[in-house]
mmCIF file of N, CA and C in Angstrom:
data_model
loop_
_atom_site.group_PDB
_atom_site.id
_atom_site.type_symbol
_atom_site.label_atom_id
_atom_site.label_comp_id
_atom_site.label_asym_id
_atom_site.label_seq_id
_atom_site.Cartn_x
_atom_site.Cartn_y
_atom_site.Cartn_z
ATOM 1 N N UNK A 1 23.515 -212.252 14.892
ATOM 2 C CA UNK A 1 23.783 -211.900 16.265
ATOM 3 C C UNK A 1 22.884 -212.731 17.180
ATOM 4 N N UNK A 2 23.453 -213.303 18.225
ATOM 5 C CA UNK A 2 22.674 -214.121 19.146
ATOM 6 C C UNK A 2 21.961 -213.240 20.166
ATOM 7 N N UNK A 3 20.793 -213.688 20.559
ATOM 8 C CA UNK A 3 19.996 -212.966 21.535
ATOM 9 C C UNK A 3 20.519 -213.265 22.932
ATOM 10 N N UNK A 4 20.605 -212.256 23.766
ATOM 11 C CA UNK A 4 21.035 -212.445 25.150
ATOM 12 C C UNK A 4 19.861 -212.926 25.985
ATOM 13 N N UNK A 5 20.146 -213.863 26.873
ATOM 14 C CA UNK A 5 19.111 -214.380 27.760
ATOM 15 C C UNK A 5 18.916 -213.447 28.938
ATOM 16 N N UNK A 6 17.679 -213.331 29.385
ATOM 17 C CA UNK A 6 17.397 -212.536 30.580
ATOM 18 C C UNK A 6 17.878 -213.321 31.797
ATOM 19 N N UNK A 7 17.919 -212.666 32.928
ATOM 20 C CA UNK A 7 18.320 -213.332 34.174
ATOM 21 C C UNK A 7 17.361 -214.484 34.466
ATOM 22 N N UNK A 8 16.063 -214.254 34.304
ATOM 23 C CA UNK A 8 15.073 -215.302 34.561
ATOM 24 C C UNK A 8 15.280 -216.490 33.629
ATOM 25 N N UNK A 9 15.568 -216.235 32.353
ATOM 26 C CA UNK A 9 15.801 -217.315 31.396
ATOM 27 C C UNK A 9 17.058 -218.107 31.754
ATOM 28 N N UNK A 10 18.115 -217.413 32.187
ATOM 29 C CA UNK A 10 19.344 -218.108 32.588
ATOM 30 C C UNK A 10 19.096 -218.975 33.823
ATOM 31 N N UNK A 11 18.355 -218.451 34.812
ATOM 32 C CA UNK A 11 18.053 -219.232 36.015
ATOM 33 C C UNK A 11 17.190 -220.450 35.682
ATOM 34 N N UNK A 12 16.204 -220.258 34.835
ATOM 35 C CA UNK A 12 15.342 -221.374 34.432
ATOM 36 C C UNK A 12 16.169 -222.429 33.709
ATOM 37 N N UNK A 13 17.081 -222.010 32.858
ATOM 38 C CA UNK A 13 17.930 -222.943 32.124
ATOM 39 C C UNK A 13 18.840 -223.712 33.079
ATOM 40 N N UNK A 14 19.379 -223.019 34.066
ATOM 41 C CA UNK A 14 20.246 -223.659 35.056
ATOM 42 C C UNK A 14 19.457 -224.685 35.863
ATOM 43 N N UNK A 15 18.229 -224.329 36.281
ATOM 44 C CA UNK A 15 17.388 -225.261 37.036
ATOM 45 C C UNK A 15 17.043 -226.486 36.188
ATOM 46 N N UNK A 16 16.729 -226.266 34.916
ATOM 47 C CA UNK A 16 16.405 -227.372 34.005
ATOM 48 C C UNK A 16 17.608 -228.286 33.842
ATOM 49 N N UNK A 17 18.792 -227.709 33.672
ATOM 50 C CA UNK A 17 20.005 -228.517 33.527
ATOM 51 C C UNK A 17 20.256 -229.349 34.778
ATOM 52 N N UNK A 18 20.045 -228.761 35.959
ATOM 53 C CA UNK A 18 20.251 -229.486 37.215
ATOM 54 C C UNK A 18 19.252 -230.634 37.337
ATOM 55 N N UNK A 19 17.995 -230.400 36.958
ATOM 56 C CA UNK A 19 16.983 -231.452 37.017
ATOM 57 C C UNK A 19 17.324 -232.581 36.054
ATOM 58 N N UNK A 20 17.712 -232.246 34.833
ATOM 59 C CA UNK A 20 18.086 -233.271 33.862
ATOM 60 C C UNK A 20 19.297 -234.062 34.322
ATOM 61 N N UNK A 21 20.261 -233.385 34.942
ATOM 62 C CA UNK A 21 21.441 -234.067 35.470
ATOM 63 C C UNK A 21 21.032 -235.044 36.569
ATOM 64 N N UNK A 22 20.115 -234.629 37.435
ATOM 65 C CA UNK A 22 19.627 -235.489 38.507
ATOM 66 C C UNK A 22 18.921 -236.714 37.938
ATOM 67 N N UNK A 23 18.107 -236.523 36.910
ATOM 68 C CA UNK A 23 17.379 -237.630 36.296
ATOM 69 C C UNK A 23 18.349 -238.636 35.678
ATOM 70 N N UNK A 24 19.370 -238.166 34.990
ATOM 71 C CA UNK A 24 20.306 -239.075 34.322
ATOM 72 C C UNK A 24 21.199 -239.823 35.298
ATOM 73 N N UNK A 25 21.310 -239.334 36.537
ATOM 74 C CA UNK A 25 22.157 -240.001 37.515
ATOM 75 C C UNK A 25 21.465 -241.165 38.221
ATOM 76 N N UNK A 26 20.175 -241.368 37.944
ATOM 77 C CA UNK A 26 19.472 -242.496 38.563
ATOM 78 C C UNK A 26 20.042 -243.800 38.032
ATOM 79 N N UNK A 27 19.992 -244.804 38.871
ATOM 80 C CA UNK A 27 20.582 -246.089 38.517
ATOM 81 C C UNK A 27 19.647 -246.914 37.639
ATOM 82 N N UNK A 28 20.194 -247.974 37.100
ATOM 83 C CA UNK A 28 19.399 -248.934 36.341
ATOM 84 C C UNK A 28 18.320 -249.532 37.238
ATOM 85 N N UNK A 29 18.634 -249.673 38.515
ATOM 86 C CA UNK A 29 17.677 -250.237 39.460
ATOM 87 C C UNK A 29 16.421 -249.368 39.538
ATOM 88 N N UNK A 30 16.573 -248.041 39.576
ATOM 89 C CA UNK A 30 15.426 -247.128 39.597
ATOM 90 C C UNK A 30 14.573 -247.300 38.341
ATOM 91 N N UNK A 31 15.217 -247.382 37.197
ATOM 92 C CA UNK A 31 14.479 -247.576 35.944
ATOM 93 C C UNK A 31 13.764 -248.929 35.945
ATOM 94 N N UNK A 32 14.436 -249.957 36.478
ATOM 95 C CA UNK A 32 13.842 -251.283 36.581
ATOM 96 C C UNK A 32 12.606 -251.262 37.473
ATOM 97 N N UNK A 33 12.678 -250.548 38.605
ATOM 98 C CA UNK A 33 11.528 -250.440 39.507
ATOM 99 C C UNK A 33 10.319 -249.819 38.815
ATOM 100 N N UNK A 34 10.548 -248.736 38.096
ATOM 101 C CA UNK A 34 9.456 -248.078 37.385
ATOM 102 C C UNK A 34 8.883 -249.010 36.320
ATOM 103 N N UNK A 35 9.758 -249.644 35.563
ATOM 104 C CA UNK A 35 9.303 -250.558 34.517
ATOM 105 C C UNK A 35 8.467 -251.688 35.108
ATOM 106 N N UNK A 36 8.936 -252.281 36.197
ATOM 107 C CA UNK A 36 8.199 -253.378 36.836
ATOM 108 C C UNK A 36 6.847 -252.899 37.360
ATOM 109 N N UNK A 37 6.811 -251.720 37.967
ATOM 110 C CA UNK A 37 5.547 -251.180 38.474
ATOM 111 C C UNK A 37 4.570 -250.937 37.332
ATOM 112 N N UNK A 38 5.039 -250.394 36.228
ATOM 113 C CA UNK A 38 4.181 -250.129 35.073
ATOM 114 C C UNK A 38 3.650 -251.439 34.495
ATOM 115 N N UNK A 39 4.515 -252.421 34.314
ATOM 116 C CA UNK A 39 4.077 -253.699 33.752
ATOM 117 C C UNK A 39 3.090 -254.398 34.679
ATOM 118 N N UNK A 40 3.359 -254.371 35.966
ATOM 119 C CA UNK A 40 2.465 -254.999 36.941
ATOM 120 C C UNK A 40 1.117 -254.281 36.964
ATOM 121 N N UNK A 41 1.155 -252.973 37.102
ATOM 122 C CA UNK A 41 -0.079 -252.194 37.178
ATOM 123 C C UNK A 41 -0.856 -252.297 35.870
ATOM 124 N N UNK A 42 -0.148 -252.278 34.759
ATOM 125 C CA UNK A 42 -0.801 -252.377 33.464
ATOM 126 C C UNK A 42 -1.493 -253.699 33.238
ATOM 127 N N UNK A 43 -0.958 -254.777 33.831
ATOM 128 C CA UNK A 43 -1.619 -256.079 33.724
ATOM 129 C C UNK A 43 -2.872 -256.146 34.590
ATOM 130 N N UNK A 44 -2.858 -255.463 35.709
ATOM 131 C CA UNK A 44 -3.966 -255.517 36.665
ATOM 132 C C UNK A 44 -5.078 -254.516 36.363
ATOM 133 N N UNK A 45 -4.745 -253.417 35.692
ATOM 134 C CA UNK A 45 -5.703 -252.337 35.458
ATOM 135 C C UNK A 45 -5.684 -251.951 33.986
ATOM 136 N N UNK A 46 -6.857 -251.655 33.452
ATOM 137 C CA UNK A 46 -6.963 -251.250 32.056
ATOM 138 C C UNK A 46 -6.216 -249.942 31.808
ATOM 139 N N UNK A 47 -6.310 -249.018 32.775
ATOM 140 C CA UNK A 47 -5.585 -247.751 32.666
ATOM 141 C C UNK A 47 -5.061 -247.364 34.043
ATOM 142 N N UNK A 48 -4.011 -246.557 34.045
ATOM 143 C CA UNK A 48 -3.363 -246.158 35.299
ATOM 144 C C UNK A 48 -2.701 -244.808 35.101
ATOM 145 N N UNK A 49 -2.388 -244.165 36.232
ATOM 146 C CA UNK A 49 -1.719 -242.869 36.186
ATOM 147 C C UNK A 49 -0.484 -242.900 37.082
ATOM 148 N N UNK A 50 0.301 -241.861 36.994
ATOM 149 C CA UNK A 50 1.466 -241.744 37.872
ATOM 150 C C UNK A 50 1.046 -241.606 39.332
ATOM 151 N N UNK A 51 -0.167 -241.118 39.587
ATOM 152 C CA UNK A 51 -0.659 -241.056 40.972
ATOM 153 C C UNK A 51 -0.600 -242.443 41.601
ATOM 154 N N UNK A 52 -1.087 -243.441 40.886
ATOM 155 C CA UNK A 52 -1.114 -244.806 41.408
ATOM 156 C C UNK A 52 0.291 -245.396 41.515
ATOM 157 N N UNK A 53 1.129 -245.092 40.551
ATOM 158 C CA UNK A 53 2.494 -245.629 40.582
ATOM 159 C C UNK A 53 3.287 -245.045 41.740
ATOM 160 N N UNK A 54 3.083 -243.755 42.043
ATOM 161 C CA UNK A 54 3.806 -243.123 43.150
ATOM 162 C C UNK A 54 3.496 -243.785 44.485
ATOM 163 N N UNK A 55 2.292 -244.354 44.609
ATOM 164 C CA UNK A 55 1.923 -245.055 45.841
ATOM 165 C C UNK A 55 2.739 -246.331 46.023
ATOM 166 N N UNK A 56 3.185 -246.928 44.919
ATOM 167 C CA UNK A 56 3.947 -248.178 44.970
ATOM 168 C C UNK A 56 5.448 -247.969 45.077
ATOM 169 N N UNK A 57 5.921 -246.880 44.500
ATOM 170 C CA UNK A 57 7.359 -246.671 44.337
ATOM 171 C C UNK A 57 7.949 -245.824 45.454
ATOM 172 N N UNK A 58 9.236 -246.033 45.756
ATOM 173 C CA UNK A 58 9.915 -245.115 46.679
ATOM 174 C C UNK A 58 10.068 -243.750 46.008
ATOM 175 N N UNK A 59 10.392 -242.740 46.777
ATOM 176 C CA UNK A 59 10.613 -241.402 46.219
ATOM 177 C C UNK A 59 11.821 -241.473 45.289
ATOM 178 N N UNK A 60 11.591 -241.160 44.029
ATOM 179 C CA UNK A 60 12.652 -241.237 43.026
ATOM 180 C C UNK A 60 13.220 -239.875 42.668
ATOM 181 N N UNK A 61 12.723 -238.830 43.308
ATOM 182 C CA UNK A 61 13.213 -237.485 43.021
ATOM 183 C C UNK A 61 12.369 -236.811 41.961
ATOM 184 N N UNK A 62 12.474 -235.502 41.888
ATOM 185 C CA UNK A 62 11.634 -234.750 40.955
ATOM 186 C C UNK A 62 11.941 -235.080 39.495
ATOM 187 N N UNK A 63 10.885 -235.296 38.733
ATOM 188 C CA UNK A 63 11.031 -235.478 37.297
ATOM 189 C C UNK A 63 11.347 -236.885 36.830
ATOM 190 N N UNK A 64 11.814 -237.767 37.718
ATOM 191 C CA UNK A 64 12.274 -239.075 37.254
ATOM 192 C C UNK A 64 11.130 -239.952 36.767
ATOM 193 N N UNK A 65 10.029 -240.025 37.516
ATOM 194 C CA UNK A 65 8.924 -240.883 37.107
ATOM 195 C C UNK A 65 8.373 -240.437 35.754
ATOM 196 N N UNK A 66 8.211 -239.147 35.573
ATOM 197 C CA UNK A 66 7.723 -238.633 34.289
ATOM 198 C C UNK A 66 8.661 -238.964 33.146
ATOM 199 N N UNK A 67 9.961 -238.845 33.396
ATOM 200 C CA UNK A 67 10.945 -239.171 32.357
ATOM 201 C C UNK A 67 10.907 -240.666 32.029
ATOM 202 N N UNK A 68 10.771 -241.499 33.053
ATOM 203 C CA UNK A 68 10.710 -242.945 32.832
ATOM 204 C C UNK A 68 9.438 -243.323 32.073
ATOM 205 N N UNK A 69 8.306 -242.704 32.427
ATOM 206 C CA UNK A 69 7.044 -242.954 31.728
ATOM 207 C C UNK A 69 7.176 -242.533 30.267
ATOM 208 N N UNK A 70 7.782 -241.389 30.032
ATOM 209 C CA UNK A 70 7.966 -240.931 28.654
ATOM 210 C C UNK A 70 8.833 -241.905 27.857
ATOM 211 N N UNK A 71 9.841 -242.454 28.496
ATOM 212 C CA UNK A 71 10.701 -243.441 27.839
ATOM 213 C C UNK A 71 9.916 -244.699 27.477
ATOM 214 N N UNK A 72 9.048 -245.159 28.384
ATOM 215 C CA UNK A 72 8.221 -246.335 28.102
ATOM 216 C C UNK A 72 7.222 -246.041 26.981
ATOM 217 N N UNK A 73 6.718 -244.815 26.926
ATOM 218 C CA UNK A 73 5.814 -244.420 25.843
ATOM 219 C C UNK A 73 6.566 -244.424 24.513
ATOM 220 N N UNK A 74 7.750 -243.848 24.506
ATOM 221 C CA UNK A 74 8.560 -243.789 23.290
ATOM 222 C C UNK A 74 8.920 -245.192 22.793
ATOM 223 N N UNK A 75 9.141 -246.110 23.723
ATOM 224 C CA UNK A 75 9.487 -247.488 23.368
ATOM 225 C C UNK A 75 8.269 -248.293 22.908
ATOM 226 N N UNK A 76 7.074 -247.703 23.005
ATOM 227 C CA UNK A 76 5.879 -248.398 22.560
ATOM 228 C C UNK A 76 5.333 -249.395 23.559
ATOM 229 N N UNK A 77 5.729 -249.274 24.824
ATOM 230 C CA UNK A 77 5.270 -250.198 25.863
ATOM 231 C C UNK A 77 3.965 -249.720 26.485
ATOM 232 N N UNK A 78 3.790 -248.411 26.583
ATOM 233 C CA UNK A 78 2.539 -247.835 27.066
ATOM 234 C C UNK A 78 2.051 -246.798 26.069
ATOM 235 N N UNK A 79 0.776 -246.484 26.166
ATOM 236 C CA UNK A 79 0.183 -245.466 25.289
ATOM 237 C C UNK A 79 -0.778 -244.619 26.105
ATOM 238 N N UNK A 80 -0.887 -243.369 25.738
ATOM 239 C CA UNK A 80 -1.812 -242.441 26.377
ATOM 240 C C UNK A 80 -3.232 -242.838 25.978
ATOM 241 N N UNK A 81 -4.139 -242.877 26.943
ATOM 242 C CA UNK A 81 -5.528 -243.251 26.646
ATOM 243 C C UNK A 81 -6.324 -242.084 26.083
ATOM 244 N N UNK A 82 -5.778 -240.883 26.169
ATOM 245 C CA UNK A 82 -6.512 -239.686 25.770
ATOM 246 C C UNK A 82 -7.281 -239.071 26.931
ATOM 247 N N UNK A 83 -7.233 -239.733 28.068
ATOM 248 C CA UNK A 83 -7.928 -239.230 29.261
ATOM 249 C C UNK A 83 -6.916 -238.668 30.252
ATOM 250 N N UNK A 84 -7.389 -237.766 31.093
ATOM 251 C CA UNK A 84 -6.532 -237.117 32.090
ATOM 252 C C UNK A 84 -7.246 -237.152 33.448
ATOM 253 N N UNK A 85 -6.441 -237.096 34.523
ATOM 254 C CA UNK A 85 -6.960 -236.994 35.891
ATOM 255 C C UNK A 85 -6.132 -235.947 36.622
ATOM 256 N N UNK A 86 -6.662 -235.391 37.721
ATOM 257 C CA UNK A 86 -5.862 -234.435 38.495
ATOM 258 C C UNK A 86 -4.728 -235.142 39.231
ATOM 259 N N UNK A 87 -3.581 -234.492 39.298
ATOM 260 C CA UNK A 87 -2.452 -235.021 40.057
ATOM 261 C C UNK A 87 -2.773 -234.953 41.544
ATOM 262 N N UNK A 88 -2.302 -235.945 42.282
ATOM 263 C CA UNK A 88 -2.491 -235.946 43.728
ATOM 264 C C UNK A 88 -1.270 -235.393 44.473
ATOM 265 N N UNK A 89 -0.227 -235.034 43.749
ATOM 266 C CA UNK A 89 0.960 -234.456 44.388
ATOM 267 C C UNK A 89 0.647 -233.039 44.830
ATOM 268 N N UNK A 90 0.970 -232.718 46.072
ATOM 269 C CA UNK A 90 0.636 -231.397 46.617
ATOM 270 C C UNK A 90 1.293 -230.261 45.829
ATOM 271 N N UNK A 91 2.533 -230.447 45.427
ATOM 272 C CA UNK A 91 3.254 -229.352 44.758
ATOM 273 C C UNK A 91 2.776 -229.092 43.331
ATOM 274 N N UNK A 92 1.907 -229.947 42.779
ATOM 275 C CA UNK A 92 1.419 -229.727 41.418
ATOM 276 C C UNK A 92 0.085 -228.993 41.400
ATOM 277 N N UNK A 93 -0.508 -228.812 42.579
ATOM 278 C CA UNK A 93 -1.781 -228.088 42.706
ATOM 279 C C UNK A 93 -2.868 -228.691 41.823
ATOM 280 N N UNK A 94 -2.863 -230.006 41.693
ATOM 281 C CA UNK A 94 -3.914 -230.711 40.979
ATOM 282 C C UNK A 94 -3.904 -230.586 39.462
ATOM 283 N N UNK A 95 -2.735 -230.222 38.882
ATOM 284 C CA UNK A 95 -2.733 -230.133 37.410
ATOM 285 C C UNK A 95 -3.025 -231.518 36.815
ATOM 286 N N UNK A 96 -3.445 -231.540 35.586
ATOM 287 C CA UNK A 96 -3.897 -232.776 34.959
ATOM 288 C C UNK A 96 -2.715 -233.633 34.489
ATOM 289 N N UNK A 97 -2.843 -234.945 34.721
ATOM 290 C CA UNK A 97 -1.825 -235.892 34.267
ATOM 291 C C UNK A 97 -2.509 -236.990 33.441
ATOM 292 N N UNK A 98 -1.736 -237.651 32.632
ATOM 293 C CA UNK A 98 -2.254 -238.628 31.676
ATOM 294 C C UNK A 98 -2.642 -239.942 32.332
ATOM 295 N N UNK A 99 -3.621 -240.591 31.739
ATOM 296 C CA UNK A 99 -3.920 -241.988 32.027
ATOM 297 C C UNK A 99 -3.256 -242.812 30.934
ATOM 298 N N UNK A 100 -2.612 -243.909 31.335
ATOM 299 C CA UNK A 100 -1.846 -244.752 30.430
ATOM 300 C C UNK A 100 -2.438 -246.145 30.377
ATOM 301 N N UNK A 101 -2.131 -246.866 29.329
ATOM 302 C CA UNK A 101 -2.498 -248.266 29.201
ATOM 303 C C UNK A 101 -1.330 -249.006 28.544
ATOM 304 N N UNK A 102 -1.216 -250.293 28.843
ATOM 305 C CA UNK A 102 -0.189 -251.089 28.170
ATOM 306 C C UNK A 102 -0.594 -251.291 26.715
ATOM 307 N N UNK A 103 0.365 -251.234 25.833
ATOM 308 C CA UNK A 103 0.136 -251.547 24.424
ATOM 309 C C UNK A 103 0.201 -253.067 24.257
ATOM 310 N N UNK A 104 -0.037 -253.550 23.052
ATOM 311 C CA UNK A 104 0.119 -254.986 22.796
ATOM 312 C C UNK A 104 1.555 -255.418 23.120
ATOM 313 N N UNK A 105 2.507 -254.590 22.748
ATOM 314 C CA UNK A 105 3.916 -254.886 23.043
ATOM 315 C C UNK A 105 4.130 -254.955 24.555
ATOM 316 N N UNK A 106 3.581 -254.007 25.300
ATOM 317 C CA UNK A 106 3.715 -253.992 26.755
ATOM 318 C C UNK A 106 3.070 -255.200 27.400
ATOM 319 N N UNK A 107 1.898 -255.590 26.916
ATOM 320 C CA UNK A 107 1.215 -256.777 27.463
ATOM 321 C C UNK A 107 2.021 -258.046 27.172
ATOM 322 N N UNK A 108 2.632 -258.115 25.992
ATOM 323 C CA UNK A 108 3.457 -259.270 25.635
ATOM 324 C C UNK A 108 4.668 -259.361 26.570
ATOM 325 N N UNK A 109 5.329 -258.235 26.812
ATOM 326 C CA UNK A 109 6.490 -258.212 27.711
ATOM 327 C C UNK A 109 6.073 -258.612 29.118
ATOM 328 N N UNK A 110 4.957 -258.068 29.598
ATOM 329 C CA UNK A 110 4.478 -258.395 30.944
ATOM 330 C C UNK A 110 4.164 -259.884 31.051
ATOM 331 N N UNK A 111 3.518 -260.441 30.039
ATOM 332 C CA UNK A 111 3.184 -261.871 30.052
ATOM 333 C C UNK A 111 4.445 -262.732 30.036
ATOM 334 N N UNK A 112 5.448 -262.347 29.244
ATOM 335 C CA UNK A 112 6.705 -263.097 29.194
ATOM 336 C C UNK A 112 7.396 -263.082 30.555
ATOM 337 N N UNK A 113 7.412 -261.936 31.200
ATOM 338 C CA UNK A 113 8.048 -261.845 32.522
ATOM 339 C C UNK A 113 7.288 -262.657 33.557
ATOM 340 N N UNK A 114 5.957 -262.587 33.513
ATOM 341 C CA UNK A 114 5.141 -263.362 34.448
ATOM 342 C C UNK A 114 5.380 -264.856 34.230
ATOM 343 N N UNK A 115 5.417 -265.279 32.978
ATOM 344 C CA UNK A 115 5.659 -266.691 32.656
ATOM 345 C C UNK A 115 7.035 -267.141 33.145
ATOM 346 N N UNK A 116 8.047 -266.295 32.956
ATOM 347 C CA UNK A 116 9.404 -266.625 33.412
ATOM 348 C C UNK A 116 9.449 -266.760 34.937
ATOM 349 N N UNK A 117 8.749 -265.867 35.652
ATOM 350 C CA UNK A 117 8.706 -265.954 37.121
ATOM 351 C C UNK A 117 8.007 -267.234 37.575
ATOM 352 N N UNK A 118 6.905 -267.565 36.897
ATOM 353 C CA UNK A 118 6.158 -268.768 37.252
ATOM 354 C C UNK A 118 7.001 -270.014 37.013
ATOM 355 N N UNK A 119 7.688 -270.035 35.883
ATOM 356 C CA UNK A 119 8.547 -271.169 35.546
ATOM 357 C C UNK A 119 9.684 -271.299 36.560
ATOM 358 N N UNK A 120 10.267 -270.162 36.946
ATOM 359 C CA UNK A 120 11.379 -270.167 37.904
ATOM 360 C C UNK A 120 10.894 -270.634 39.272
ATOM 361 N N UNK A 121 9.707 -270.213 39.686
ATOM 362 C CA UNK A 121 9.159 -270.618 40.987
ATOM 363 C C UNK A 121 8.849 -272.105 41.018
ATOM 364 N N UNK A 122 8.451 -272.665 39.880
ATOM 365 C CA UNK A 122 8.132 -274.088 39.809
ATOM 366 C C UNK A 122 9.362 -274.968 39.835
ATOM 367 N N UNK A 123 10.490 -274.407 39.445
ATOM 368 C CA UNK A 123 11.727 -275.199 39.367
ATOM 369 C C UNK A 123 12.352 -275.474 40.713
#
């Protein structure tokens, strides 16, 4: 026999589904912006957080930056440093967020892109 969900559980599930739907509707351009910001910031700084990335990026909607960061982590482009900092977003009330660093794979990708841009500018 399946367990019935409470009203609160059903509402939470509906809100989660709406957020996930919103995240999946973002364009390739949004994902490209996040990827470029991460690669750029990762080349310039040993470690970085979403606080710093939010300063560079347009408002991408709730949950999107975190989902994109998680995707880059899963792909092996960034790695958690094991350190945390307080979030600067007002609605998070300063909860702790991860500090990230580019992996060897991420640094290689960033260097390849930088080299391609330099070569294109010289042409």
